[in-house]
CSV table of C-alpha atoms and ligand atoms in Angstrom, one decimal:
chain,number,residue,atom,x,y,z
A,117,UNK,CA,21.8,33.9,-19.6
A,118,UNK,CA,20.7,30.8,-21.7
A,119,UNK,CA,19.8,27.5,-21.0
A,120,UNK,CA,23.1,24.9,-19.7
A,121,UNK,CA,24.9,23.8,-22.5
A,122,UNK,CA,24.8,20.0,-20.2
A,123,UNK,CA,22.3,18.4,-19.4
A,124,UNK,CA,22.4,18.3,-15.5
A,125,UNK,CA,21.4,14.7,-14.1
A,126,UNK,CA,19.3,14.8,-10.8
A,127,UNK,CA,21.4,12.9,-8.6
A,128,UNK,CA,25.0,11.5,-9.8
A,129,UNK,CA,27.0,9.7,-6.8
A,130,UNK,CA,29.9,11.5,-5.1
A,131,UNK,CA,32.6,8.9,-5.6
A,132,UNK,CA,36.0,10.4,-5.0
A,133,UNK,CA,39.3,8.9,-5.2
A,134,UNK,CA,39.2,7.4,-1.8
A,135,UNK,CA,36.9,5.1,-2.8
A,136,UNK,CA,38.3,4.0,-5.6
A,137,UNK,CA,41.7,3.3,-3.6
A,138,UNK,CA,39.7,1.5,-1.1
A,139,UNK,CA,38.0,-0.6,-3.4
A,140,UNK,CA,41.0,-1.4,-5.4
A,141,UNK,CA,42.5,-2.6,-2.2
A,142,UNK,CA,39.8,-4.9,-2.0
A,143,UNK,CA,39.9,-6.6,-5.7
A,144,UNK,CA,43.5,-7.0,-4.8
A,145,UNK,CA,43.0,-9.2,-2.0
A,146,UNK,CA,41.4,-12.2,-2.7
A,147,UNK,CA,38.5,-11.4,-1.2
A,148,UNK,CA,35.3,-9.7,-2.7
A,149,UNK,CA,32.6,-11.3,-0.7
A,150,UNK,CA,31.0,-10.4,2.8
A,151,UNK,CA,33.9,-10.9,5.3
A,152,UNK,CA,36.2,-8.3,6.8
A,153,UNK,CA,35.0,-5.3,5.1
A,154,UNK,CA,31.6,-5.7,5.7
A,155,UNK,CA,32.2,-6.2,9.6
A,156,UNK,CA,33.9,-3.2,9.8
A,157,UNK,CA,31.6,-1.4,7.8
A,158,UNK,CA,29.4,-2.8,10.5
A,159,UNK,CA,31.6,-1.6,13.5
A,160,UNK,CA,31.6,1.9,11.7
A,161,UNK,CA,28.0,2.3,11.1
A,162,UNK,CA,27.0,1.3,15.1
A,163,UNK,CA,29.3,4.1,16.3
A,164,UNK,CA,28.0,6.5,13.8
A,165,UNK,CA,24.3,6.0,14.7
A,166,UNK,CA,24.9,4.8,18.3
A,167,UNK,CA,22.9,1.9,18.5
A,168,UNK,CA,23.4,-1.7,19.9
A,169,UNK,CA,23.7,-3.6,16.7
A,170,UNK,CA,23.8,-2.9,12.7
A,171,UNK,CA,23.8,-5.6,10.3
A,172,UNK,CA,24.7,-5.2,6.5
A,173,UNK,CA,22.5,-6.2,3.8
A,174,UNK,CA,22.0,-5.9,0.2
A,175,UNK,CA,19.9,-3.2,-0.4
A,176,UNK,CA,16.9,-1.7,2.4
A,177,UNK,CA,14.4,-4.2,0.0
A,178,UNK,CA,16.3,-6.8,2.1
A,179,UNK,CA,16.6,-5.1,5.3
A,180,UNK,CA,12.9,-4.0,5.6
A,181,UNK,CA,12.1,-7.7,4.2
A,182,UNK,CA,14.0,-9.2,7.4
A,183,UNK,CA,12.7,-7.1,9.6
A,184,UNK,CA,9.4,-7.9,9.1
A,185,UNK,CA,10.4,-11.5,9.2
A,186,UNK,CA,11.8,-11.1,13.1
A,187,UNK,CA,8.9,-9.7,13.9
A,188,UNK,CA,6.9,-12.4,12.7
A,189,UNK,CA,4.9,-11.0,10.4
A,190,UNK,CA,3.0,-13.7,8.1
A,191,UNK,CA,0.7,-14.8,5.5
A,192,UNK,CA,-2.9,-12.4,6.4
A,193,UNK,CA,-1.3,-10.1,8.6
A,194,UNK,CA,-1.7,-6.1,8.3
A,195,UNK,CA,1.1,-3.7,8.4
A,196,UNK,CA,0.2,0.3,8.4
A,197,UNK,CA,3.1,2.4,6.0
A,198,UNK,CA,1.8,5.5,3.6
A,199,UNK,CA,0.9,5.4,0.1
A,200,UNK,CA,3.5,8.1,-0.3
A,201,UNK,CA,6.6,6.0,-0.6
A,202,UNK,CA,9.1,4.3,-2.8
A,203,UNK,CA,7.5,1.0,-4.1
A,204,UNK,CA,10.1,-1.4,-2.0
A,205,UNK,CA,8.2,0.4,1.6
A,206,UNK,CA,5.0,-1.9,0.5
A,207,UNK,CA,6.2,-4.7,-1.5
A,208,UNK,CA,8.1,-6.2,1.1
A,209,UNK,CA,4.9,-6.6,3.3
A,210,UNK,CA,3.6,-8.8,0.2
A,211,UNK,CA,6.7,-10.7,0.1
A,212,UNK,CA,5.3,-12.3,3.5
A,213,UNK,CA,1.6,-12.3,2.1
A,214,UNK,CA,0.4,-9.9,4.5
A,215,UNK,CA,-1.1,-6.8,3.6
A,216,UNK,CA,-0.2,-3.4,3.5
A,217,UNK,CA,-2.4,-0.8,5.1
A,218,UNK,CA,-2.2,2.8,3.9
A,219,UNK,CA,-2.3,5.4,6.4
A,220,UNK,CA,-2.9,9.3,4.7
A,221,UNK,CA,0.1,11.8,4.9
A,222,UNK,CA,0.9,15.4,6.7
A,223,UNK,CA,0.2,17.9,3.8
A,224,UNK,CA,3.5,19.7,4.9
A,225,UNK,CA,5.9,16.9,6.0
A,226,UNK,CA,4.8,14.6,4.0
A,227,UNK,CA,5.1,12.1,6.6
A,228,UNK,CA,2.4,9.5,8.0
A,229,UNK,CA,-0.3,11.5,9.7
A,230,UNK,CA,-0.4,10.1,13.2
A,231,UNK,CA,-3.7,11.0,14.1
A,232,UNK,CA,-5.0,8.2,11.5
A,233,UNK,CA,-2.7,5.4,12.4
A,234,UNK,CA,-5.2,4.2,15.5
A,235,UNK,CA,-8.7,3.9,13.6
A,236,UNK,CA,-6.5,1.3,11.3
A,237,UNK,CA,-5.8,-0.7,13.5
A,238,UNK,CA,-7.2,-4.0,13.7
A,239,UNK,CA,-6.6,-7.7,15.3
A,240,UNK,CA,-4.4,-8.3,12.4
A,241,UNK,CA,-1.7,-5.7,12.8
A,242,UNK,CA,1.6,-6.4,13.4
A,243,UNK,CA,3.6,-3.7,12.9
A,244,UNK,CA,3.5,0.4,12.0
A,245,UNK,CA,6.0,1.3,9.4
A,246,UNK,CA,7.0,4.5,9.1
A,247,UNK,CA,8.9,6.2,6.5
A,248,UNK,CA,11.4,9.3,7.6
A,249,UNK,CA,10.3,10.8,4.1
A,250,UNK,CA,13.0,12.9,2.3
A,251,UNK,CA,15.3,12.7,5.5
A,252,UNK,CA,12.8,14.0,7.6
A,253,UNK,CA,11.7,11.8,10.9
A,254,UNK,CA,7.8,10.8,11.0
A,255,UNK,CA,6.4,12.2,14.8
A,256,UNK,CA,7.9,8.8,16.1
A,257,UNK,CA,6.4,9.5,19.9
A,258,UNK,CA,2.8,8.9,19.4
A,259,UNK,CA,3.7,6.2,16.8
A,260,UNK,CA,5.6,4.4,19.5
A,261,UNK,CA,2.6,5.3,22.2
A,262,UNK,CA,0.1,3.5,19.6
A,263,UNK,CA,2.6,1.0,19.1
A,264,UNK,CA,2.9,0.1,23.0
A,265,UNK,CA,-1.0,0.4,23.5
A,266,UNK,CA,-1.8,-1.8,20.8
A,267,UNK,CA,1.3,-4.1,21.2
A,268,UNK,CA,3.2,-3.6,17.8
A,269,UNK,CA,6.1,-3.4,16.4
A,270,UNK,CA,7.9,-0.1,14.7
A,271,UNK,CA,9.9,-0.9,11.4
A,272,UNK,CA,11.4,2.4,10.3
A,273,UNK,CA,12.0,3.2,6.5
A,274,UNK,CA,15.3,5.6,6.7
A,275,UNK,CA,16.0,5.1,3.3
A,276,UNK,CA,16.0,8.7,3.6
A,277,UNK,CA,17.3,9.8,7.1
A,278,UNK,CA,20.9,8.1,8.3
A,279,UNK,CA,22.0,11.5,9.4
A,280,UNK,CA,18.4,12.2,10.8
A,281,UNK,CA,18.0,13.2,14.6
A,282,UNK,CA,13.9,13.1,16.0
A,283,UNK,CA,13.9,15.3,19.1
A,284,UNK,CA,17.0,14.8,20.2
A,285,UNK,CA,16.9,10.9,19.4
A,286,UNK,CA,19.1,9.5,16.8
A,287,UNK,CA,17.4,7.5,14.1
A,288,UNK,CA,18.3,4.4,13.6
A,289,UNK,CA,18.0,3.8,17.9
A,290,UNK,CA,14.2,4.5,18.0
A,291,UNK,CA,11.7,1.5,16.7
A,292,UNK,CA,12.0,-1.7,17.2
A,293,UNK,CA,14.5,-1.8,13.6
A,294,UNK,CA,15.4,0.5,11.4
A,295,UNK,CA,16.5,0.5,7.9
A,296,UNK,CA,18.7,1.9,5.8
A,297,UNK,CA,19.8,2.2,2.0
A,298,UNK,CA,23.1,2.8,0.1
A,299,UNK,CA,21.5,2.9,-2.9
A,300,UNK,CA,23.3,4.9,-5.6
A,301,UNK,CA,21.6,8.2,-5.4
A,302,UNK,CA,20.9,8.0,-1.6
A,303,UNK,CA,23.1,10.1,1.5
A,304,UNK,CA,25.8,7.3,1.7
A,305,UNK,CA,26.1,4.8,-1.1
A,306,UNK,CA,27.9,1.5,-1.4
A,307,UNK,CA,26.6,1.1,-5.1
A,308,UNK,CA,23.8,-1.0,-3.6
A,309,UNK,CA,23.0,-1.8,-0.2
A,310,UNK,CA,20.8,-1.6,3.6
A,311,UNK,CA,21.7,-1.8,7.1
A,312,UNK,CA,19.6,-3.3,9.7
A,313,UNK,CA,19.8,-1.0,13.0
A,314,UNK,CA,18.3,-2.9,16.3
A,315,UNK,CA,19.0,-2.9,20.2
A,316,UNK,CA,17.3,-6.1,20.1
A,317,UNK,CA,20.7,-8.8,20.5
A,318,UNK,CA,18.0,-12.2,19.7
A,319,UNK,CA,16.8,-10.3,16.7
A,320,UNK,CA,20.2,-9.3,15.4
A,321,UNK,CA,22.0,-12.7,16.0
A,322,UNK,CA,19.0,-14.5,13.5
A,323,UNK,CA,19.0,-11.4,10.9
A,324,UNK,CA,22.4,-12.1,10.5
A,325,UNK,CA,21.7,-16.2,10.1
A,326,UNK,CA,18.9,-14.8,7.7
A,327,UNK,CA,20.7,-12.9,5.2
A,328,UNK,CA,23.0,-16.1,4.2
A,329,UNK,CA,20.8,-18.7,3.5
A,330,UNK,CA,19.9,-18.9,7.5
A,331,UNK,CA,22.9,-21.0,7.5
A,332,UNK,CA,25.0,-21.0,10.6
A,333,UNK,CA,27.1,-17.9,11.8
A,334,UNK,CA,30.3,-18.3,10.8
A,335,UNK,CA,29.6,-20.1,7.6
A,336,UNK,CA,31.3,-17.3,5.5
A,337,UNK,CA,34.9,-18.6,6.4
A,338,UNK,CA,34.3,-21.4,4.9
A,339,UNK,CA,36.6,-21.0,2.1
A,340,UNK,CA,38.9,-18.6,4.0
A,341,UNK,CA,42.5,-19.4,5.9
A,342,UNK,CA,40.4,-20.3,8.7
A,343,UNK,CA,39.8,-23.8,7.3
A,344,UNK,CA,36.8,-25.7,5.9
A,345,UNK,CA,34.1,-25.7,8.2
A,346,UNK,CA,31.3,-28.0,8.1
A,347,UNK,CA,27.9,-25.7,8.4
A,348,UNK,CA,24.3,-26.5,9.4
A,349,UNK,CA,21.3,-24.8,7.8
A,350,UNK,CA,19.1,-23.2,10.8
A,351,UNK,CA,16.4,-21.9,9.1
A,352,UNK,CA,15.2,-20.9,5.8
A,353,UNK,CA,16.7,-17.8,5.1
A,354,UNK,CA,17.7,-15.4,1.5
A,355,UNK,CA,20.9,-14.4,0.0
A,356,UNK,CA,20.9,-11.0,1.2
A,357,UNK,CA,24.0,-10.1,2.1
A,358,UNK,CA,26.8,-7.2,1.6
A,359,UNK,CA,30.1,-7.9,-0.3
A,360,UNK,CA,33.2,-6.7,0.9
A,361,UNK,CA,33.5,-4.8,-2.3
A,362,UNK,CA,30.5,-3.0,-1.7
A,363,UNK,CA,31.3,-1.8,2.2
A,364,UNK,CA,34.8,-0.4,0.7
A,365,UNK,CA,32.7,2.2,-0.7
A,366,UNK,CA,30.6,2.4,2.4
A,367,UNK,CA,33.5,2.7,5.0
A,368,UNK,CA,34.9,5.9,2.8
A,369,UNK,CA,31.5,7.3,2.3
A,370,UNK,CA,30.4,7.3,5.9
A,371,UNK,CA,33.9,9.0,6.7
A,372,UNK,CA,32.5,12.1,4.6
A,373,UNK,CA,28.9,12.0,5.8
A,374,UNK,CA,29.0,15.3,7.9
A,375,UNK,CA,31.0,17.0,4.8
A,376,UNK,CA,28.5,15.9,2.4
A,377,UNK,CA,25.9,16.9,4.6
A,378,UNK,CA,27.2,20.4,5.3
A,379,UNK,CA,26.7,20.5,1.1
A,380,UNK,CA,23.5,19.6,1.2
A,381,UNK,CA,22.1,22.0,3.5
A,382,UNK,CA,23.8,24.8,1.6
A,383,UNK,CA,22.6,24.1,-1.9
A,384,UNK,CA,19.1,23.6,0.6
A,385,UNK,CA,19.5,27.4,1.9
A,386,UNK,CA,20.0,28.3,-1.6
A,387,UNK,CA,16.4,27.2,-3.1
A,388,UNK,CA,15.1,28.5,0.0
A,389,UNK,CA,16.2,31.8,-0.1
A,390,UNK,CA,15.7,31.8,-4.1
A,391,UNK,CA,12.2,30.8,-4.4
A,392,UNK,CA,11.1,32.5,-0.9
A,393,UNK,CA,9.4,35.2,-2.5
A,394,UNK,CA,7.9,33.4,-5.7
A,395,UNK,CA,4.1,32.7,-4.9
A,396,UNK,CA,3.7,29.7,-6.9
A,397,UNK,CA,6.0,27.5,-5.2
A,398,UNK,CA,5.5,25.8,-1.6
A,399,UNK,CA,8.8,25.4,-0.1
A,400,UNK,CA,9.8,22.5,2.0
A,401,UNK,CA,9.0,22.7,5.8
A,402,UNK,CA,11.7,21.4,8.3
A,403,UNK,CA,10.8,20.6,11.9
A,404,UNK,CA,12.3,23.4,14.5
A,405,UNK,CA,13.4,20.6,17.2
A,406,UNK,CA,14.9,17.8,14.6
A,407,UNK,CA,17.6,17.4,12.5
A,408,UNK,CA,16.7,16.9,8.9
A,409,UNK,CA,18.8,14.2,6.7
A,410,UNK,CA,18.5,16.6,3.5
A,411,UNK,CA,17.9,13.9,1.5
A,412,UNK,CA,15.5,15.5,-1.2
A,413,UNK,CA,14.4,19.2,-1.7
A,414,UNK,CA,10.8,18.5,-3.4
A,415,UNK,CA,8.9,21.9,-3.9
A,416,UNK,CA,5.0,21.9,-4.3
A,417,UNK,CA,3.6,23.7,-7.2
A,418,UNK,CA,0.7,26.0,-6.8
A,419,UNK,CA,-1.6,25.1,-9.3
A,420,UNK,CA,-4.1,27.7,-9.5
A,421,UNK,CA,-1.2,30.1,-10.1
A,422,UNK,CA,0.4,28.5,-13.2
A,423,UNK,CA,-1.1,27.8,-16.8
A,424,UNK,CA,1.3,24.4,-16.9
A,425,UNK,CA,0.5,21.2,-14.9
A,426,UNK,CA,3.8,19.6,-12.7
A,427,UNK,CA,4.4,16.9,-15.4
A,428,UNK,CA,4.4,20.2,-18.1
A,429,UNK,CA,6.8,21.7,-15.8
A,430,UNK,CA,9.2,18.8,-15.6
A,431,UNK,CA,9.2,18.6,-19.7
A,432,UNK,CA,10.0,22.8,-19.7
A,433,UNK,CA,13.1,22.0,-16.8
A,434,UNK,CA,14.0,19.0,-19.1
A,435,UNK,CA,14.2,21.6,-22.2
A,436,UNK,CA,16.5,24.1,-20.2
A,437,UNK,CA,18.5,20.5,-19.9
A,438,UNK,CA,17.7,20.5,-15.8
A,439,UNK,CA,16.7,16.5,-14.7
A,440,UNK,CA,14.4,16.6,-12.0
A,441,UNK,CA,12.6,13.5,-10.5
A,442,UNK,CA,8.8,12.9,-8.5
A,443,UNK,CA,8.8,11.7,-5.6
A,444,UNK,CA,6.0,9.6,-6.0
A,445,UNK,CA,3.4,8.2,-7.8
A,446,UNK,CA,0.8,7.5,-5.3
A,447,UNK,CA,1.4,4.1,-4.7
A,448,UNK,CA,-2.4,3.0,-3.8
A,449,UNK,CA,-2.9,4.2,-7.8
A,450,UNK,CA,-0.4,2.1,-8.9
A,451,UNK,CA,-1.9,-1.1,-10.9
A,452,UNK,CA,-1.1,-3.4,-8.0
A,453,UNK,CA,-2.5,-2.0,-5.3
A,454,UNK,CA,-5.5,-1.0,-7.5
A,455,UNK,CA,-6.1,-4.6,-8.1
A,456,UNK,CA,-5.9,-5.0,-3.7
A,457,UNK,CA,-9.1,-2.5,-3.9
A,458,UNK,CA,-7.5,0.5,-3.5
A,459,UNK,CA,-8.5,3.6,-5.0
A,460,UNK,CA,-8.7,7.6,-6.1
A,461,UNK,CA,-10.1,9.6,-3.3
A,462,UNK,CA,-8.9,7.1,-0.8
A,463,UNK,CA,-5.7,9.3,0.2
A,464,UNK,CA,-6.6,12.7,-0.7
A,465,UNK,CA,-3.9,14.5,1.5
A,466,UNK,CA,-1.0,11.9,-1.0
A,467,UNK,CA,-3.1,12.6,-3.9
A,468,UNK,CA,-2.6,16.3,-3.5
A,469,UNK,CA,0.6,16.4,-2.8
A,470,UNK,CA,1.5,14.2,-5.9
A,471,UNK,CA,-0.4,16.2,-8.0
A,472,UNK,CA,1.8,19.1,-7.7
A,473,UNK,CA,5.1,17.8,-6.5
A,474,UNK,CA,9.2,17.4,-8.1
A,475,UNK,CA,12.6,17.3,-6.7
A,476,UNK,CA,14.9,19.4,-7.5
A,477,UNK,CA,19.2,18.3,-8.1
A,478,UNK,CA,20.5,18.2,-4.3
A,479,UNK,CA,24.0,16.2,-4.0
A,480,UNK,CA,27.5,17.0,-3.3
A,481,UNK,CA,28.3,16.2,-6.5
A,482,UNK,CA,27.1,19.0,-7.8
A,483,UNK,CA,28.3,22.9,-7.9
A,484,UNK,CA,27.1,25.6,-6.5
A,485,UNK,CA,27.3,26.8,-10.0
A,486,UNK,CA,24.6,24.2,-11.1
A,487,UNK,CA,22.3,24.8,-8.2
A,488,UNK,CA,22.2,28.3,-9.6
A,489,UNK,CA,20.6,26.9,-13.3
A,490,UNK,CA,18.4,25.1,-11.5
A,491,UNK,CA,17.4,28.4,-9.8
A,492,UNK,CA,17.3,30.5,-12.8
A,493,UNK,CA,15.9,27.7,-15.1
A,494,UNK,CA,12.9,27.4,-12.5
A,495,UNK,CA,12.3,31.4,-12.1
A,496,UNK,CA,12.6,31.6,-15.8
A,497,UNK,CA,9.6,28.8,-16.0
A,498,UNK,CA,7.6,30.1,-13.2
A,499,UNK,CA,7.9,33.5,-14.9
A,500,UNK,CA,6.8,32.5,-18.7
A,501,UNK,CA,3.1,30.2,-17.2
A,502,UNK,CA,2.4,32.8,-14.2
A,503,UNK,CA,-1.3,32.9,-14.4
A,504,UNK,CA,-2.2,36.9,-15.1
A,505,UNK,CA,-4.6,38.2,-12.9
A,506,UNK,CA,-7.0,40.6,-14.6
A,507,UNK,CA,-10.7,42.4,-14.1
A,508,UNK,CA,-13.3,41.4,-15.9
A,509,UNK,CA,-13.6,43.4,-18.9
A,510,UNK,CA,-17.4,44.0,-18.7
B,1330,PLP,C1,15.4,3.8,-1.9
B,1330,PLP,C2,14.3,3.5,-1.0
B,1330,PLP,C3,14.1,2.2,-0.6
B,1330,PLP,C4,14.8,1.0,-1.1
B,1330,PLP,O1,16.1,1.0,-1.0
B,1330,PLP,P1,17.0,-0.1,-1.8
B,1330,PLP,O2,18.3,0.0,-1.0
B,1330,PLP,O3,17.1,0.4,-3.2
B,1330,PLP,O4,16.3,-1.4,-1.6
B,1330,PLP,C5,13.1,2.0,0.4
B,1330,PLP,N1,12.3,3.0,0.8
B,1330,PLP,C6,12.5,4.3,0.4
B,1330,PLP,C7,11.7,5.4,0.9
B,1330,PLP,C8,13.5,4.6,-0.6
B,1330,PLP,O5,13.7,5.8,-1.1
């Protein structure tokens, strides 16, 4: 077998035809903007997850930016996340001036490492921000203990995890807010797009004042049937909200979430049970007692067992025409947060990890078919840099 004629791109939508026809419907009626769509989309999401209140945004940027604004976090503040994260986890926190505190990682989940949140905390802290990395939940009980004792809020990043269960407990119905992105490669996509999840009713009433300009509440008819209606402005607020266009997508997408899901833990059993008995790999680890979102399948390389670093790797895949991604950069060693004081050695659990790490193709979209040159494309690299063990010849 030789190298896919294609190249195979790491994470293309799955857009079928009912979401074109949904979305046609829309353009058709006069209507693209946040209004009857987007409530439904709403409607659809709550029931999904179970919780009291969801409230559509524009992207998770937005929703996580929100939250921490109906918290009340402000200018000198801390908030505790992880360095190993997607850039928007942290920026946010700097929208509102305050600064984000990094809090090393689980060398096998990859999520926060609990046992590290307390000796950060300090007068300053507002809020503990967790990241459900990959689809997999963070150990949200002693998180929410610390929380309690120390009188914090929890703003959860489920970029990753909207079909994601934590012992039993849905995410989404856990913190104090959750997050969630439609982003294109993500579980469920609207093209872009977030959703706010939150039992508290206060907090949900001014988020959705917030994302329009903190004008008042029904301020979106104002051009519809309903008649022209004179509007206050409440508070300062952003133009962060979802169009009607967008929550077409979302309202078909969300129909096919356990389908696409069902997908996604095949093609997962399929690395797994492929790459179970190579050496040089570290396979991903799922919590026993929760349900994993299977949002990315990131393998670990083992260094000492190759002669080709993980960026090396990435250019061989790239050769057999295979598009694979890293899941991250350390954040702290971004230039930004370098400038903020932080730097290498501080994280060494996220350095490690990112050292070694890549994700491999994982979405409906694809075939089994191209799941299976991944598979063989991987082997065939593993097998051409396998470090040979020999005796010293003397
Ligand atoms: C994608 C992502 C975000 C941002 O989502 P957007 O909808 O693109 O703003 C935030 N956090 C994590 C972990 C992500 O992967």
């Amino acid at each position: 077998m030789n190298k896919r004629e294609k190249f195979l791109s790491f994470s293309p939508p799955f857009i079928g035809k009912e979401e074109i026809e949904e979305v046609a419907k829309v353009l058709s009626s006069g209507w693209l903007t946040m209004g009857k769509k987007v409530f439904e989309f709403e409607e659809l999401f709550k029931e999904y997850i179970g919780c009291k209140h969801a409230i559509a945004v524009s992207s998770c940027t937005a929703a996580l930016h929100l939250s921490l604004i109906v918290c009340g976090v402000n200018e000198g503040d801390e908030v505790i996340t992880t360095p190993f994260t997607f850039a928007a986890t942290a920026e946010v926190i700097l929208y509102q001036r305050a600064f984000p505190v990094f809090v090393d990682i689980e060398k096998d989940t990859f999520n926060i490492s609990c046992s590290l949140i307390e000796e950060k905390v300090t007068e300053r802290t507002k809020a503990i921000l967790p990241v459900h990395i990959f689809g997999q939940s963070a150990d949200m009980d002693p998180i929410l203990e610390i929380a309690k004792k120390h009188s914090l809020y929890v703003i959860e990043d489920a970029a990753h995890a909207i079909e994601a269960v934590y012992k039993g407990r849905k995410i989404g119905r856990i913190g104090d807010l959750t997050c969630f992105s439609f982003y294109a490669t993500k579980n469920v996509t609207t093209g872009e797009g977030g959703m706010i999840t939150t039992e508290h009713e206060d907090w949900a009433k001014k988020l959705k004042i917030l994302r329009l300009h903190g004008i008042s509440h029904d301020a979106w008819k104002r051009y519809s049937d309903e008649g022209f209606c004179f509007y206050d402005i409440l508070m300062q607020g952003y133009k962060y909200n979802m169009t009607d266009i967008q929550a077409a997508i979302g309202i078909k997408q969300l129909e096919r979430i356990n389908t696409f899901l069902e997908i996604r833990k095949r093609y997962w059993s399929m690395y797994d049970e492929a790459f179970l008995q190579m050496d040089e790999l570290i396979l991903p680890k799922i919590n026993k007692d929760c349900v994993h979102a299977r949002h990315i399948y990131a393998v670990l390389l083992r260094l000492e067992e190759l002669n080709i670093n993980r960026n090396q790797f990435i250019h061989e895949l790239m050769r057999e025409n295979i598009g694979t991604a890293v899941h991250y950069p350390p954040l702290h060693l971004t230039s930004l947060y370098r400038r903020m004081g932080y730097k290498k050695g501080d994280f060494p659990n996220t350095e490690w990890v990112c050292e070694r790490i890549l994700s491999l193709p994982l979405t409906p979209a694809l075939k089994e078919e191209d799941i299976n040159d991944v598979i063989f494309a991987v082997k065939k690299i593993l097998h051409l840099y396998k470090r040979k063990k020999s005796f010293p010849t003397s």
